Coordinates of C-alpha atoms in Angstrom, one line a residue:
M1 CA -29.7 -20.9 2.1
Q2 CA -32.8 -22.9 1.3
T3 CA -35.9 -22.4 3.4
D4 CA -36.8 -25.8 4.9
F5 CA -40.1 -27.2 6.1
T6 CA -40.3 -29.9 8.8
H7 CA -43.7 -31.8 9.1
C8 CA -44.9 -32.5 12.6
P9 CA -47.3 -35.4 12.3
G10 CA -50.6 -35.2 14.1
G11 CA -53.7 -37.4 13.8
V12 CA -55.1 -38.7 10.5
A13 CA -58.7 -39.4 9.6
D14 CA -59.5 -43.1 9.1
K15 CA -62.4 -44.6 7.2
D16 CA -64.7 -44.1 10.1
E17 CA -63.8 -40.4 10.4
L18 CA -62.1 -40.9 13.7
H19 CA -58.5 -39.7 14.3
S20 CA -55.6 -42.0 14.9
S21 CA -51.8 -41.7 15.0
F22 CA -50.0 -40.7 11.8
F23 CA -48.0 -44.0 12.2
S24 CA -50.7 -46.3 13.5
D25 CA -51.1 -47.9 10.1
T26 CA -47.8 -48.7 8.4
A27 CA -49.2 -48.6 4.8
I28 CA -50.9 -45.3 5.3
A29 CA -47.8 -43.9 7.0
V30 CA -45.6 -44.9 4.1
Q31 CA -48.0 -43.3 1.7
R32 CA -48.1 -40.1 3.7
L33 CA -44.3 -39.9 4.0
R34 CA -43.9 -40.2 0.3
Q35 CA -46.5 -37.5 -0.2
L36 CA -44.6 -35.2 2.1
E37 CA -41.5 -35.9 0.1
S38 CA -43.3 -35.1 -3.1
A39 CA -44.8 -31.9 -1.6
G40 CA -41.3 -30.5 -0.9
F41 CA -41.0 -31.0 2.8
S42 CA -37.4 -31.3 4.0
R43 CA -37.9 -33.4 7.1
V44 CA -40.5 -35.2 9.2
L45 CA -40.4 -35.0 13.0
I46 CA -40.5 -38.3 15.0
D47 CA -41.6 -37.5 18.5
D48 CA -43.5 -40.5 19.8
M49 CA -44.6 -40.7 23.4
G50 CA -43.4 -44.3 23.5
G51 CA -39.9 -43.1 23.9
L52 CA -36.6 -43.8 22.2
L53 CA -37.3 -47.4 21.0
A54 CA -40.6 -46.3 19.4
N55 CA -38.9 -43.3 17.9
M56 CA -36.1 -45.4 16.4
D57 CA -38.6 -47.9 14.9
L58 CA -40.6 -45.0 13.3
A59 CA -37.3 -43.4 12.1
S60 CA -36.3 -46.7 10.5
L61 CA -39.7 -46.8 8.7
A62 CA -39.4 -43.2 7.4
L63 CA -35.8 -43.6 6.2
R64 CA -36.4 -47.0 4.5
S65 CA -39.6 -45.9 2.7
T66 CA -38.3 -42.5 1.3
Q67 CA -35.4 -41.3 -0.8
S68 CA -34.7 -37.8 0.2
I69 CA -36.7 -36.5 3.1
G70 CA -34.8 -36.1 6.4
V71 CA -35.9 -37.5 9.7
L72 CA -35.7 -35.4 12.9
V73 CA -35.8 -37.7 16.0
S74 CA -36.6 -36.4 19.5
H75 CA -34.1 -37.8 22.0
W76 CA -33.8 -36.9 25.7
P77 CA -30.2 -37.2 27.0
G78 CA -29.7 -39.7 29.8
I79 CA -32.3 -42.2 28.6
V80 CA -29.6 -44.5 27.5
A81 CA -25.8 -44.5 27.9
P82 CA -23.9 -42.3 25.5
V83 CA -22.1 -45.2 23.8
V84 CA -25.3 -47.1 23.2
A85 CA -27.0 -44.0 21.8
A86 CA -24.1 -43.1 19.6
R87 CA -24.0 -46.6 18.1
Q88 CA -27.8 -46.7 17.5
F89 CA -27.9 -43.3 15.9
A90 CA -24.8 -43.9 13.7
A91 CA -26.4 -47.1 12.4
F92 CA -29.6 -45.3 11.5
D93 CA -27.7 -42.4 9.9
Q94 CA -26.1 -45.1 7.6
I95 CA -29.5 -46.4 6.7
G96 CA -30.6 -42.9 5.7
S97 CA -27.4 -41.9 4.0
G98 CA -27.0 -38.9 6.2
R99 CA -30.7 -37.9 6.5
L100 CA -30.9 -38.3 10.3
A101 CA -31.0 -35.4 12.7
L102 CA -31.5 -35.3 16.5
R103 CA -33.9 -33.0 18.3
V104 CA -32.9 -32.6 21.9
P105 CA -35.9 -31.2 23.8
P106 CA -35.5 -29.8 27.4
S107 CA -35.0 -32.7 29.7
R108 CA -38.0 -34.0 31.5
D109 CA -36.1 -33.1 34.7
L110 CA -36.2 -29.5 33.7
R111 CA -40.0 -29.6 33.5
E112 CA -40.3 -31.1 37.0
T113 CA -38.0 -28.8 39.0
N114 CA -37.9 -25.1 39.9
D115 CA -34.5 -25.6 41.6
D116 CA -31.8 -23.5 40.0
C117 CA -29.1 -25.9 41.1
G118 CA -31.0 -28.8 39.6
L119 CA -31.5 -26.9 36.4
V120 CA -27.7 -26.2 36.1
A121 CA -26.9 -29.8 36.9
T122 CA -29.3 -31.1 34.3
L123 CA -28.1 -28.8 31.6
G124 CA -24.5 -29.8 32.5
R125 CA -25.4 -33.4 32.0
T126 CA -26.9 -32.6 28.6
D127 CA -23.8 -30.7 27.6
E128 CA -21.5 -33.6 28.6
Y129 CA -23.8 -36.1 26.9
L130 CA -23.8 -34.3 23.6
M131 CA -20.0 -33.8 23.8
L132 CA -19.6 -37.5 24.2
L133 CA -21.9 -38.4 21.3
K134 CA -19.9 -36.2 19.0
R135 CA -16.6 -37.6 20.2
L136 CA -17.8 -41.2 19.8
W137 CA -19.0 -40.4 16.3
S138 CA -15.6 -39.0 15.3
N139 CA -12.9 -40.8 17.4
T140 CA -10.7 -43.4 15.5
Q141 CA -9.5 -45.1 18.7
P142 CA -11.2 -46.3 21.9
F143 CA -11.0 -43.8 24.7
D144 CA -11.6 -43.6 28.5
Y145 CA -13.5 -40.8 30.0
E146 CA -14.5 -39.8 33.5
G147 CA -16.7 -36.7 34.0
L148 CA -19.2 -35.3 36.4
F149 CA -22.1 -37.3 35.0
Y150 CA -20.6 -40.1 32.8
R151 CA -17.8 -42.6 32.8
I152 CA -16.7 -44.5 29.7
H153 CA -14.1 -47.2 29.4
G154 CA -12.9 -48.1 25.9
G155 CA -15.5 -46.0 24.3
F156 CA -15.7 -46.6 20.5
V157 CA -18.3 -46.7 17.8
P158 CA -16.9 -48.8 14.9
M159 CA -19.7 -47.9 12.4
K160 CA -19.5 -44.1 12.1
A161 CA -22.3 -41.8 11.0
T162 CA -22.3 -40.9 7.4
E163 CA -20.3 -37.7 8.0
G164 CA -18.5 -38.5 11.2
A165 CA -19.6 -36.1 14.0
A166 CA -21.9 -34.3 11.7
I167 CA -25.3 -35.8 12.7
P168 CA -27.1 -32.5 13.1
L169 CA -28.4 -31.5 16.5
Q170 CA -31.4 -29.3 17.2
L171 CA -31.7 -27.6 20.6
G172 CA -33.6 -24.9 22.3
G173 CA -34.0 -23.1 25.6
L174 CA -34.1 -19.6 27.1
S175 CA -31.7 -19.6 30.0
G176 CA -28.1 -18.4 29.7
S177 CA -26.9 -21.9 30.3
A178 CA -29.2 -23.4 27.7
L179 CA -28.1 -20.9 25.2
K180 CA -24.4 -21.6 25.9
I181 CA -25.0 -25.3 25.3
A182 CA -26.9 -24.5 22.1
G183 CA -24.1 -22.2 21.0
R184 CA -21.6 -25.0 21.5
H185 CA -23.5 -27.9 20.0
A186 CA -26.6 -26.9 18.0
D187 CA -26.8 -27.0 14.2
R188 CA -30.3 -25.6 14.5
F189 CA -31.9 -23.7 17.3
E190 CA -35.6 -24.3 17.9
L191 CA -37.2 -20.9 18.7
P192 CA -40.3 -20.6 20.9
V193 CA -43.5 -19.0 19.8
G194 CA -43.1 -15.2 19.7
G195 CA -43.5 -12.1 17.7
F196 CA -41.0 -10.6 15.3
D197 CA -39.2 -8.5 17.9
D198 CA -38.9 -11.4 20.4
T199 CA -37.7 -13.7 17.7
L200 CA -35.1 -11.3 16.5
R201 CA -33.8 -10.7 20.1
L202 CA -33.5 -14.4 20.8
I203 CA -31.7 -15.1 17.5
E204 CA -29.2 -12.4 18.4
R205 CA -28.7 -13.9 21.9
V206 CA -28.1 -17.3 20.4
R207 CA -25.5 -16.0 18.0
V208 CA -23.7 -14.1 20.8
A209 CA -23.7 -17.4 22.8
A210 CA -22.2 -19.2 19.8
E211 CA -19.5 -16.7 19.1
P212 CA -16.9 -18.0 21.6
F213 CA -17.1 -21.4 19.8
G214 CA -16.8 -19.9 16.3
R215 CA -20.3 -21.0 15.4
A216 CA -22.3 -17.7 15.3
E217 CA -22.9 -18.0 11.5
R218 CA -23.3 -21.8 11.5
I219 CA -26.5 -22.1 13.5
R220 CA -29.8 -22.1 11.6
F221 CA -33.1 -21.3 13.3
S222 CA -36.4 -23.3 13.4
L223 CA -39.8 -21.9 14.3
P224 CA -43.0 -24.0 15.1
V225 CA -46.0 -22.8 13.1
H226 CA -49.6 -24.2 12.9
V227 CA -51.8 -24.1 9.9
G228 CA -55.3 -23.2 11.1
A229 CA -56.6 -22.9 14.7
C230 CA -54.2 -24.1 17.3
G231 CA -53.1 -23.8 20.9
Q232 CA -50.1 -21.9 22.3
Q233 CA -47.2 -24.1 21.1
A234 CA -46.9 -22.8 17.5
W235 CA -47.3 -19.5 15.5
Q236 CA -50.8 -19.6 14.0
L237 CA -51.2 -19.4 10.2
T238 CA -54.6 -18.6 8.9
G239 CA -56.0 -17.1 5.7
E240 CA -55.2 -17.4 2.1
P241 CA -51.8 -19.0 1.0
Q242 CA -50.5 -15.5 0.0
H243 CA -51.1 -14.3 3.5
V244 CA -49.4 -17.4 5.0
V245 CA -46.4 -16.8 2.7
S246 CA -46.2 -13.2 3.8
V247 CA -46.1 -14.1 7.5
L248 CA -43.4 -16.8 6.9
A249 CA -41.4 -14.3 4.8
G250 CA -41.3 -11.9 7.7
F251 CA -39.6 -14.6 9.9
V252 CA -37.2 -15.6 7.1
E253 CA -36.0 -12.0 6.9
L254 CA -35.1 -12.3 10.6
G255 CA -33.0 -15.4 10.0
V256 CA -35.5 -18.3 10.4
S257 CA -34.6 -20.9 7.8
D258 CA -36.8 -23.9 8.9
F259 CA -40.5 -24.0 9.8
I260 CA -41.9 -26.9 11.9
V261 CA -45.3 -27.2 10.5
H262 CA -48.2 -28.5 12.6
G263 CA -51.8 -28.9 11.6
L264 CA -51.5 -30.6 8.2
D265 CA -53.3 -33.7 9.1
D266 CA -54.9 -34.8 5.9
A267 CA -53.6 -35.5 2.4
D268 CA -55.4 -32.5 0.8
A269 CA -53.9 -30.1 3.3
V270 CA -50.4 -31.4 2.7
E271 CA -50.9 -31.2 -1.1
T272 CA -52.2 -27.6 -0.9
F273 CA -49.4 -26.4 1.3
G274 CA -46.8 -28.1 -0.9
R275 CA -48.2 -26.6 -4.0
Q276 CA -49.1 -23.0 -2.9
V277 CA -46.8 -22.2 0.0
I278 CA -43.5 -24.0 -0.1
P279 CA -42.4 -23.2 -3.7
S280 CA -43.6 -19.5 -3.4
L281 CA -41.5 -18.9 -0.3
R282 CA -38.5 -20.6 -1.6
K283 CA -38.6 -18.8 -4.9
A284 CA -38.9 -15.4 -3.3
F285 CA -35.9 -16.0 -1.0
R286 CA -33.7 -17.6 -3.6
R287 CA -34.1 -14.4 -5.6
H288 CA -33.3 -12.1 -2.7
E289 CA -30.8 -14.2 -0.7
P290 CA -27.8 -11.9 -1.3
T291 CA -29.8 -8.9 -0.1
L292 CA -30.9 -10.8 3.0
A293 CA -27.4 -11.7 3.9
R294 CA -26.5 -8.1 4.0
Q295 CA -29.6 -7.1 5.9
R296 CA -28.8 -9.7 8.7
N297 CA -25.7 -7.7 9.5
R298 CA -27.8 -4.6 10.3
P299 CA -30.6 -4.1 12.9
V300 CA -34.0 -5.2 11.6
V301 CA -37.3 -3.7 12.6
L302 CA -40.4 -5.5 11.5
R303 CA -44.0 -5.3 12.5
R304 CA -46.2 -8.4 13.2
V305 CA -48.3 -9.3 10.2
V306 CA -52.0 -9.3 11.0

């Protein structure tokens, strides 16, 4: 399985050496997107603070101006009705010929409550929402639905996604309920920042949660990393490219197959990463992939690379 790299846009330096949004200038954004594509990135993350409409506009720009790079769009369930969201995302998936994926971050409600009952209810709403999206992408006839959180009458999306219900979903979370939802719906699970041992334990928990749904071997794992100095939201990568590759290789051996890369905020950094890191890691693990598949069926003990 190929190791993928998802670029997380940050600021970019303009002619006055100030920093602005990656997407603030359309011409520069298109140039940068095409550079990411040439550098070997698999996807670009669209996570604008403007919300769904802004994200959809930026996703359209990315899909229309590139040929192969995927677009991972952040979308919080409950912002729009399931039927409306299903139609919008299916249409964009058609534009990108199957290159769209949805990242479902923890609901804003979860970040504002410490109430266990509220947490369970919010996760239940997310579960129901994702179930309805997938049903709307795949059903051939209108349907009615009445659940705990949503009601639909004559639900139908005439323009399906490129592969029916297969618009990939990326989820995360740490609670038992969140892992169960991820086990049921996620194509990729977004891991939090952690050491090798913590990462391995969480991967095993996710696979256990996915087992009742027959999906334990279908879920891939994403890890946020940051090239250079950073805060606490991503694994920090410093040093020479060979050292960066060795750190990433440790996580690939655990089962991570996608790195969400922060910190590449100028053209030279993207070019260097694409030339010195991406091909080296992919080459190493294409060669050893059969061995890794066997290793993942056995306990793995690794030490953190320093």
